[in-house]
JSON list of C-alpha atoms in Angstrom, two decimals:
[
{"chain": "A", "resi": 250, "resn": "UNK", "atom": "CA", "xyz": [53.36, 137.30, -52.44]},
{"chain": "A", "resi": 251, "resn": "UNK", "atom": "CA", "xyz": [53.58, 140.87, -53.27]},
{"chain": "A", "resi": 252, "resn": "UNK", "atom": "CA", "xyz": [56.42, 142.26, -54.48]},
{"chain": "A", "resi": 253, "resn": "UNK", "atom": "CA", "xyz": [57.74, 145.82, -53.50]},
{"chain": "A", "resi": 254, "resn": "UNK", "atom": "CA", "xyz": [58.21, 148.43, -55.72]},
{"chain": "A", "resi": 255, "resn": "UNK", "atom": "CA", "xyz": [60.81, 150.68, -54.69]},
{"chain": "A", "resi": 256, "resn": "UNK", "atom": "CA", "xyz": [60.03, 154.04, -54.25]},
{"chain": "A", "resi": 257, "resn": "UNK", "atom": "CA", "xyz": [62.38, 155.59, -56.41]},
{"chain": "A", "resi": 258, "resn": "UNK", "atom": "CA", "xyz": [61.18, 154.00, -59.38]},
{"chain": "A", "resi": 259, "resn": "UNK", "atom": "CA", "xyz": [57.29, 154.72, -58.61]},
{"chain": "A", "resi": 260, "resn": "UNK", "atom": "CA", "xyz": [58.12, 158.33, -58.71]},
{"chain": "A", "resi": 261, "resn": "UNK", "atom": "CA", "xyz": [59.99, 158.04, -62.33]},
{"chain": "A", "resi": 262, "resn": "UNK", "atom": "CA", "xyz": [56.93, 156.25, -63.56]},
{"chain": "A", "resi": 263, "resn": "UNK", "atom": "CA", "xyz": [54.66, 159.07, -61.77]},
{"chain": "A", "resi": 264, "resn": "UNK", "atom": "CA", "xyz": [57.13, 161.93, -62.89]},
{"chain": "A", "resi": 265, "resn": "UNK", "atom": "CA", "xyz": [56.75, 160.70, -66.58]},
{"chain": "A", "resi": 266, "resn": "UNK", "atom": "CA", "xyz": [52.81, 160.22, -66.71]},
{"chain": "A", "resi": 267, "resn": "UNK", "atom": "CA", "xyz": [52.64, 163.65, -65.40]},
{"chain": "A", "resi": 268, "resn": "UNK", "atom": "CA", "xyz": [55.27, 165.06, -67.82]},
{"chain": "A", "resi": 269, "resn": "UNK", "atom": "CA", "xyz": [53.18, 163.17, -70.44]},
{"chain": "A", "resi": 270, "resn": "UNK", "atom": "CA", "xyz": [49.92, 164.67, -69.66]},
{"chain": "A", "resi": 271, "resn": "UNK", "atom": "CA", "xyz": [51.86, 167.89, -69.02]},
{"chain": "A", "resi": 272, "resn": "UNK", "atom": "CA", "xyz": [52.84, 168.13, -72.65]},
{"chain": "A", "resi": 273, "resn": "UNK", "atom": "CA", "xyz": [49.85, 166.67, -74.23]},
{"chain": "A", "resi": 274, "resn": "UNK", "atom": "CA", "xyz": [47.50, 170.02, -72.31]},
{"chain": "A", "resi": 275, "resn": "UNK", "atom": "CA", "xyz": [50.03, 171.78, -73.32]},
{"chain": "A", "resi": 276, "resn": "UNK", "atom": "CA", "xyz": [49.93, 171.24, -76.88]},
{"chain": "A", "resi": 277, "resn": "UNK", "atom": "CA", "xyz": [46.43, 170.65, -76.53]},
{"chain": "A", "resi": 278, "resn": "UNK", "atom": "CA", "xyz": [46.06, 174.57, -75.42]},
{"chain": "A", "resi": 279, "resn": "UNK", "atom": "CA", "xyz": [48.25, 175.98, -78.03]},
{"chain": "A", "resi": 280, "resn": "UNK", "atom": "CA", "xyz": [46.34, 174.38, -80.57]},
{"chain": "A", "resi": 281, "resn": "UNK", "atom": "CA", "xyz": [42.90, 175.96, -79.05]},
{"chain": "A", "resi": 282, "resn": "UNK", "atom": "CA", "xyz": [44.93, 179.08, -78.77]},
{"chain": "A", "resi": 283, "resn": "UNK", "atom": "CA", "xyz": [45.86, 178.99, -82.44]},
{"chain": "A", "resi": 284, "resn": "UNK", "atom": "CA", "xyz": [42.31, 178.29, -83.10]},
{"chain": "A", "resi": 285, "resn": "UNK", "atom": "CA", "xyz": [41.02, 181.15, -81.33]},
{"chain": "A", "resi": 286, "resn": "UNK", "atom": "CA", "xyz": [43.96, 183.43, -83.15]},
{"chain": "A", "resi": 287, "resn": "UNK", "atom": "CA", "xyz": [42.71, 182.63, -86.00]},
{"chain": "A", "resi": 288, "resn": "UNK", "atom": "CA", "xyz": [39.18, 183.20, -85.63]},
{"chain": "A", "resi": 289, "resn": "UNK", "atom": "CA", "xyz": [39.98, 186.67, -84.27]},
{"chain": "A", "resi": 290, "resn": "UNK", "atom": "CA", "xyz": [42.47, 187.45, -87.51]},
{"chain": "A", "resi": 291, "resn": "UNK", "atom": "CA", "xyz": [39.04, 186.15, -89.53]},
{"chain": "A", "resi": 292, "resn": "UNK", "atom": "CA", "xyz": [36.96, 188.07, -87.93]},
{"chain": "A", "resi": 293, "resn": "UNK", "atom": "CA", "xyz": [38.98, 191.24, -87.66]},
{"chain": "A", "resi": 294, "resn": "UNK", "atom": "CA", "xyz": [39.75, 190.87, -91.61]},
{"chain": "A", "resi": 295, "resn": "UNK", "atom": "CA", "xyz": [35.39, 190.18, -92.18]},
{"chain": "A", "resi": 296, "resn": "UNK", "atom": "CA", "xyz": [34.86, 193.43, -90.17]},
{"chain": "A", "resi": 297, "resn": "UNK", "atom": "CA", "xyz": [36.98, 195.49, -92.34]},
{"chain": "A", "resi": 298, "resn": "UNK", "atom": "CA", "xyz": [36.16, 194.18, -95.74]},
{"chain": "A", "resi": 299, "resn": "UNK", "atom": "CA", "xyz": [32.17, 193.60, -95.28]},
{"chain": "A", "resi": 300, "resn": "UNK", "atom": "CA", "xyz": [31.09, 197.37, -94.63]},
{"chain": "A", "resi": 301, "resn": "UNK", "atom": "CA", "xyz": [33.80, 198.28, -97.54]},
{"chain": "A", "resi": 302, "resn": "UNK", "atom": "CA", "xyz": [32.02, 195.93, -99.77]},
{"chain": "A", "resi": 303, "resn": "UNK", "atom": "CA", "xyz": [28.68, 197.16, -98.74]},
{"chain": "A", "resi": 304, "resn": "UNK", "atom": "CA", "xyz": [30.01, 200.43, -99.22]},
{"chain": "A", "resi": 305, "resn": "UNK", "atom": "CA", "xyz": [30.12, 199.62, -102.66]},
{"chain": "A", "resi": 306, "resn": "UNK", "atom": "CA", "xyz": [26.85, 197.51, -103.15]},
{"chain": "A", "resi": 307, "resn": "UNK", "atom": "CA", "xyz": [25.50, 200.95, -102.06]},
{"chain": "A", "resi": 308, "resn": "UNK", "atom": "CA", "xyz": [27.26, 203.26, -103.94]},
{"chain": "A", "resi": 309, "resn": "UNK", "atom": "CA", "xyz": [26.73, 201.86, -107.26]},
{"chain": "A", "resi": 310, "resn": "UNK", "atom": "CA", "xyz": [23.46, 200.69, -107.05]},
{"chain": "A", "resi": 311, "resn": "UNK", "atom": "CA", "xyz": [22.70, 204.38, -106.05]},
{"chain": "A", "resi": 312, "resn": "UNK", "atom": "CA", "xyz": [24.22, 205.54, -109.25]},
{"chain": "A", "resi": 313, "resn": "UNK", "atom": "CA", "xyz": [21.69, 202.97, -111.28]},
{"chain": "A", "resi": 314, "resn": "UNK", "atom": "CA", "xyz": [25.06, 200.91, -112.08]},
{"chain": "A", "resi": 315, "resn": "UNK", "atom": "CA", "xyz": [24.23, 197.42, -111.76]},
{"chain": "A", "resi": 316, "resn": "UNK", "atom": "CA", "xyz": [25.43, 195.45, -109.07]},
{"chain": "A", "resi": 317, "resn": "UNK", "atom": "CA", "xyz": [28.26, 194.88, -107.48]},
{"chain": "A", "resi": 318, "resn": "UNK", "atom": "CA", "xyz": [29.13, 191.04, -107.70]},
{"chain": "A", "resi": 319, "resn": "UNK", "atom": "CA", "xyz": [30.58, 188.04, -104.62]},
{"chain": "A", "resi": 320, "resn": "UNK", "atom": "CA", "xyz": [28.27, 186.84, -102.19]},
{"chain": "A", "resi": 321, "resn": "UNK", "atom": "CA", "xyz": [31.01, 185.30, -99.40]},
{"chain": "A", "resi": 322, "resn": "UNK", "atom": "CA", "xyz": [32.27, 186.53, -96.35]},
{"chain": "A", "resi": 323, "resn": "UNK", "atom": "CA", "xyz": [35.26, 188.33, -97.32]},
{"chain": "A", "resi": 324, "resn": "UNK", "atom": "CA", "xyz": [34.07, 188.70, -101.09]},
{"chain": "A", "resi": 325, "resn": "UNK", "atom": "CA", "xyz": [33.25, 191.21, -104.21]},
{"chain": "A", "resi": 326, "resn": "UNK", "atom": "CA", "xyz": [36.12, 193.06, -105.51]},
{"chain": "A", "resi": 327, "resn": "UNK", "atom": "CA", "xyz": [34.71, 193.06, -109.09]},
{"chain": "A", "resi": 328, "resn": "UNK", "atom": "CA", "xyz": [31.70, 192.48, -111.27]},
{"chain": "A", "resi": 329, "resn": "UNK", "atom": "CA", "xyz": [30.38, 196.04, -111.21]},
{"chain": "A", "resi": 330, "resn": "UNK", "atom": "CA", "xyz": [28.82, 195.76, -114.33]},
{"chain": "A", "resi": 331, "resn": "UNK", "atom": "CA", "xyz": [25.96, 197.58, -116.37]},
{"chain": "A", "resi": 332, "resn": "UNK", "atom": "CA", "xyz": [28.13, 200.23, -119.06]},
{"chain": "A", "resi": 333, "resn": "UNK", "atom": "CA", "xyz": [25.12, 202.45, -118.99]},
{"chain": "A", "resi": 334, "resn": "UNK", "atom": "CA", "xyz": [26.47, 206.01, -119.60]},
{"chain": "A", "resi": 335, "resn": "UNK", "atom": "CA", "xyz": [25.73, 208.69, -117.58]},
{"chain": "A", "resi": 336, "resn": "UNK", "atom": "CA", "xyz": [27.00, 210.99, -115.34]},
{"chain": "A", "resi": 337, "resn": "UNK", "atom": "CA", "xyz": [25.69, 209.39, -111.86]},
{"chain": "A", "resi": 338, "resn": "UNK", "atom": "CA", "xyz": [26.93, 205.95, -113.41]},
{"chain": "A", "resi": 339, "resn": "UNK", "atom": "CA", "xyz": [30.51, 207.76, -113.29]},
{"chain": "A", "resi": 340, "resn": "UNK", "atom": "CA", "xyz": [30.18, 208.97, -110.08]},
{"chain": "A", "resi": 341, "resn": "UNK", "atom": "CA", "xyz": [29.43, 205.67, -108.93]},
{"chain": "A", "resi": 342, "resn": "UNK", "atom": "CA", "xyz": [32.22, 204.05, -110.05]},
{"chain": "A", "resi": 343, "resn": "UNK", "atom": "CA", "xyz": [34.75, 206.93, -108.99]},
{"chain": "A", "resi": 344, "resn": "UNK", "atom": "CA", "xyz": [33.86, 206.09, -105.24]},
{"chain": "A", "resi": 345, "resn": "UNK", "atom": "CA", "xyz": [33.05, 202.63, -105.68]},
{"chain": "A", "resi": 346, "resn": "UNK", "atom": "CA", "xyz": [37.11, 202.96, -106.59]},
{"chain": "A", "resi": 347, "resn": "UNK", "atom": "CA", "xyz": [38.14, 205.13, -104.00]},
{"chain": "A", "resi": 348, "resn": "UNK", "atom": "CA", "xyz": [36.34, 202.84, -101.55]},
{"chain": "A", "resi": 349, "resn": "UNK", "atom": "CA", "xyz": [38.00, 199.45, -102.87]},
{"chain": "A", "resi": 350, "resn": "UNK", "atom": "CA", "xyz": [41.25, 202.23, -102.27]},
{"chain": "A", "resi": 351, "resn": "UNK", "atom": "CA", "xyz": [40.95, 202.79, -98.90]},
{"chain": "A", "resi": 352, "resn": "UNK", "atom": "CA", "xyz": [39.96, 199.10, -98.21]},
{"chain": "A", "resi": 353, "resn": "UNK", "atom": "CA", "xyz": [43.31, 197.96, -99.66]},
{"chain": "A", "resi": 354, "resn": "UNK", "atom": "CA", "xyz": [45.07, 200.32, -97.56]},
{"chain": "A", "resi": 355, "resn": "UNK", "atom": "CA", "xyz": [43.43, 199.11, -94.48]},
{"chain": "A", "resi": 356, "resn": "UNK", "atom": "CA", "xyz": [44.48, 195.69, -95.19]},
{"chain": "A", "resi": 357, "resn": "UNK", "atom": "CA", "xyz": [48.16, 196.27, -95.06]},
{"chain": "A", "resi": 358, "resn": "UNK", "atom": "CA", "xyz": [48.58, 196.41, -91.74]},
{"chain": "A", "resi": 359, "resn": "UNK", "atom": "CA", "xyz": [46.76, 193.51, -90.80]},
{"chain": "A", "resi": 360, "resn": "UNK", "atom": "CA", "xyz": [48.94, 190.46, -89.44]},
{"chain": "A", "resi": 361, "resn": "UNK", "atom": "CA", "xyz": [47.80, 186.95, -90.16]},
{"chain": "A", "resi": 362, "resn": "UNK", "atom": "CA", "xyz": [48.96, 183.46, -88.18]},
{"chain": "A", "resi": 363, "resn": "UNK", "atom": "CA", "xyz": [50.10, 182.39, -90.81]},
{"chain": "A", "resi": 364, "resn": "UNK", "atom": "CA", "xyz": [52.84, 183.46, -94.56]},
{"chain": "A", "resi": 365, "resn": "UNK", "atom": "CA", "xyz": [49.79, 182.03, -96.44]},
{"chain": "A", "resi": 366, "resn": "UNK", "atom": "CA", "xyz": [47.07, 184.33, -95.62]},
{"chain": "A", "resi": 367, "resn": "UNK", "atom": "CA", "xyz": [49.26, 187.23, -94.98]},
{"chain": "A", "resi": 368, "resn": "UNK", "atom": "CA", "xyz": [49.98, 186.35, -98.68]},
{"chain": "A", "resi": 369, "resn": "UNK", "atom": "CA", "xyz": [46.65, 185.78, -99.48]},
{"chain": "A", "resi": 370, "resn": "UNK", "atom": "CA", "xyz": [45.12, 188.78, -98.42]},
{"chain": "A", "resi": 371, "resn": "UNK", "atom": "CA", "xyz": [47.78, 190.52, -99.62]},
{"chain": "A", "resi": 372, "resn": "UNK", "atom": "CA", "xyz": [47.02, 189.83, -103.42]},
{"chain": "A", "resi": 373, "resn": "UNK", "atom": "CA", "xyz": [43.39, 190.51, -102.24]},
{"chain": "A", "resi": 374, "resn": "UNK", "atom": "CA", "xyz": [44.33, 194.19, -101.98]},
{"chain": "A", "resi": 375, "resn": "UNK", "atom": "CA", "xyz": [46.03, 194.03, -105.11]},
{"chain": "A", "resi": 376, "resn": "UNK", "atom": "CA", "xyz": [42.94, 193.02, -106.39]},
{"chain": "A", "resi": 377, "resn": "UNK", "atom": "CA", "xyz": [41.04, 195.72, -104.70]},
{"chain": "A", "resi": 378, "resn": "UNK", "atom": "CA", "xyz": [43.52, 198.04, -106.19]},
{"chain": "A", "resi": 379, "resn": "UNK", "atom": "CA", "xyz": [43.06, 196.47, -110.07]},
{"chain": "A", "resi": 380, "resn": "UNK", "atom": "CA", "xyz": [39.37, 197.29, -109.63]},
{"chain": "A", "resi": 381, "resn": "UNK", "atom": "CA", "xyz": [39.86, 200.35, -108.67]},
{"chain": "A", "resi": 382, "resn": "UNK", "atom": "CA", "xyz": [42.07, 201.46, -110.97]},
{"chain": "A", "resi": 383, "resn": "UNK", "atom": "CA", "xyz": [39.84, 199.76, -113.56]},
{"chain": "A", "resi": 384, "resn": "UNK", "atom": "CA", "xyz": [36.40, 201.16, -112.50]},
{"chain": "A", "resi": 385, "resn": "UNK", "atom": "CA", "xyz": [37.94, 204.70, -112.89]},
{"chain": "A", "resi": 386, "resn": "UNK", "atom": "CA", "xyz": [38.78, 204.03, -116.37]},
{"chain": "A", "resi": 387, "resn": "UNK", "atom": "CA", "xyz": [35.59, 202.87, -116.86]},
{"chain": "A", "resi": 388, "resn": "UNK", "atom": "CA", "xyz": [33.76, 205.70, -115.44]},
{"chain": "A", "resi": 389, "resn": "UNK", "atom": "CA", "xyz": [36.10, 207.83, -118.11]},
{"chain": "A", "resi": 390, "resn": "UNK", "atom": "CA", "xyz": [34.91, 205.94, -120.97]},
{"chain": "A", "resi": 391, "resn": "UNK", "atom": "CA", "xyz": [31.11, 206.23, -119.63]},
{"chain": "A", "resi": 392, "resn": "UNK", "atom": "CA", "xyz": [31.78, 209.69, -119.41]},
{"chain": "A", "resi": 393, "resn": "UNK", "atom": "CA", "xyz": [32.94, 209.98, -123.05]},
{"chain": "A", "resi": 394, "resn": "UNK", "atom": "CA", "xyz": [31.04, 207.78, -124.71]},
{"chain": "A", "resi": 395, "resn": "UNK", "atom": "CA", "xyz": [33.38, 204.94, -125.78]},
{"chain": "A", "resi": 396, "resn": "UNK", "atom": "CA", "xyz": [31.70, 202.16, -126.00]},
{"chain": "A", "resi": 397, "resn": "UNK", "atom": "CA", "xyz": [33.80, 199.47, -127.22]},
{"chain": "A", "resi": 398, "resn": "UNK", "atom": "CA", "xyz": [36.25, 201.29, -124.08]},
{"chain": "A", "resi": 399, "resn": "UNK", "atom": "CA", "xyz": [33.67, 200.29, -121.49]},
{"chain": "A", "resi": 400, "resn": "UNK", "atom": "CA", "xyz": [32.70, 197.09, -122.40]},
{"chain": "A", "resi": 401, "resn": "UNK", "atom": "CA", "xyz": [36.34, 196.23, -122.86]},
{"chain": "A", "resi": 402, "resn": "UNK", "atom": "CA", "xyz": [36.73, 197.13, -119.24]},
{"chain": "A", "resi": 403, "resn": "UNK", "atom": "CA", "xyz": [33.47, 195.46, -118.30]},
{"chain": "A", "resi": 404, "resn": "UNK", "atom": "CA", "xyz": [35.12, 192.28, -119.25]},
{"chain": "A", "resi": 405, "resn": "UNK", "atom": "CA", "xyz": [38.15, 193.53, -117.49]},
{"chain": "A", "resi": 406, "resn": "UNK", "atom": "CA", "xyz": [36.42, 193.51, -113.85]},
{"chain": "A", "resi": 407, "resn": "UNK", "atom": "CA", "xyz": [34.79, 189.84, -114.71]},
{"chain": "A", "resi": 408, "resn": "UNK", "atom": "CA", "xyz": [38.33, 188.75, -115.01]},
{"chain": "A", "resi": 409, "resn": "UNK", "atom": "CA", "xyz": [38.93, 190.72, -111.56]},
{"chain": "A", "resi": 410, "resn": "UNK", "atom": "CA", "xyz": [35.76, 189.62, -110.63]},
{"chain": "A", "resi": 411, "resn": "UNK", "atom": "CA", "xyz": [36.99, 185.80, -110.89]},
{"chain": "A", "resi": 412, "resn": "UNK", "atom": "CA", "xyz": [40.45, 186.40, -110.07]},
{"chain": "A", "resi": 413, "resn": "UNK", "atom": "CA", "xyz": [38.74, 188.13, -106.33]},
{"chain": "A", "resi": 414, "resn": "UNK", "atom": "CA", "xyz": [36.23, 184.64, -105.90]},
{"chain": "A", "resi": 415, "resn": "UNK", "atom": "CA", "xyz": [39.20, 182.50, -106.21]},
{"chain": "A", "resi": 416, "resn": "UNK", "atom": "CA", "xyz": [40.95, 184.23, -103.33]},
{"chain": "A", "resi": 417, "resn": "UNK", "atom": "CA", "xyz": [38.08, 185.23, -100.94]},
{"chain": "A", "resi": 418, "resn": "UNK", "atom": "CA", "xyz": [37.22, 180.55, -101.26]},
{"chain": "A", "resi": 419, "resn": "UNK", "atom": "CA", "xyz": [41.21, 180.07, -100.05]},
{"chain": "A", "resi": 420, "resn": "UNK", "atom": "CA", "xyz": [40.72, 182.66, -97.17]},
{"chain": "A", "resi": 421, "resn": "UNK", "atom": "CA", "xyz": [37.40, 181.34, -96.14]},
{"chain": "A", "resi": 422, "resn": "UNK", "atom": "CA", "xyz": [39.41, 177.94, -96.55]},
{"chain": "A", "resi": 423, "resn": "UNK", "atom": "CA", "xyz": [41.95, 179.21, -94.13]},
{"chain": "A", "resi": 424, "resn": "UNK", "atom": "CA", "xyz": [39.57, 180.73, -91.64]},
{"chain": "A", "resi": 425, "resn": "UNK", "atom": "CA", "xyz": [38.16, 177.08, -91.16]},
{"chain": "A", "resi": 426, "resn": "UNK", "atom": "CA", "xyz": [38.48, 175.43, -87.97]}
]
């Protein structure tokens, strides 16, 4: 009435439910393990731009030169706005620059998971380095009094300013789980 299975073919069907379930944790564990290399590259990347954004928020607002715009995780390259002249003004926007500087150096040497975000944050330096480049000219105009200069710039860093909010949503995108 009940038939014998042979033993040999019991342990084929055994050896390929465990090979199975082998490679299913095993791709189940490399996808938690790209998961969790990815939230460390995130984090690692929201530690080093956060205090060089705050930085900034600081360092202009000190000055009495507006504010510093973004509002996400990773973001606020531009929108430094108010061309009130002045002196501290200037000053403000010389270090707000070197800041955004440094920041875009400390970046390079990051490694992401991924081309995309390597790419990604790449152009966010270069964006860190536009600002910078044009709050110093800025700060020169302030310092001579060339209006039609500074607001030219001032529109300048909105473009940055834009340009910066578009990348910081596709990192935040990639730094989803």
């Amino acid at each position: 009435m009940f038939r014998k299975f042979p033993l040999a073919k019991l342990s084929t069907r055994r050896a390929e439910l465990l090979s199975s379930l082998l490679f299913v944790s095993v791709a189940f564990t490399a996808s938690a393990c790209s998961r969790y290399t990815r939230t460390k590259q995130c984090r690692a990347l929201i530690a080093q731009v956060n205090p060089a954004l705050d930085d900034v928020l600081t360092v202009t607002h000190s000055a009495g030169a507006g504010g510093a715009g973004g509002g996400t995780s990773a973001g606020g390259a531009g929108g430094v706005g108010g061309a009130s002249g002045g002196s501290a003004a200037s000053n403000g926007y010389v270090a707000a620059a070197g800041r955004y500087e440094r920041l875009a150096k400390q970046l390079g040497p990051m490694e992401f998971g991924s081309e995309e975000m390597a790419k990604l944050v790449a152009e966010y330096a270069g964006v860190l380095n536009s600002a910078a480049e044009t709050l110093r000219s800025l700060a020169a105009a302030l310092e001579s009094n060339n209006s039609p200069e500074a607001e030219r710039l001032n529109r300048e860093l909105e473009r940055i300013s834009t340009h910066e909010r578009s990348l910081v949503a596709r990192m935040d995108a990639w730094c989803q789980p």
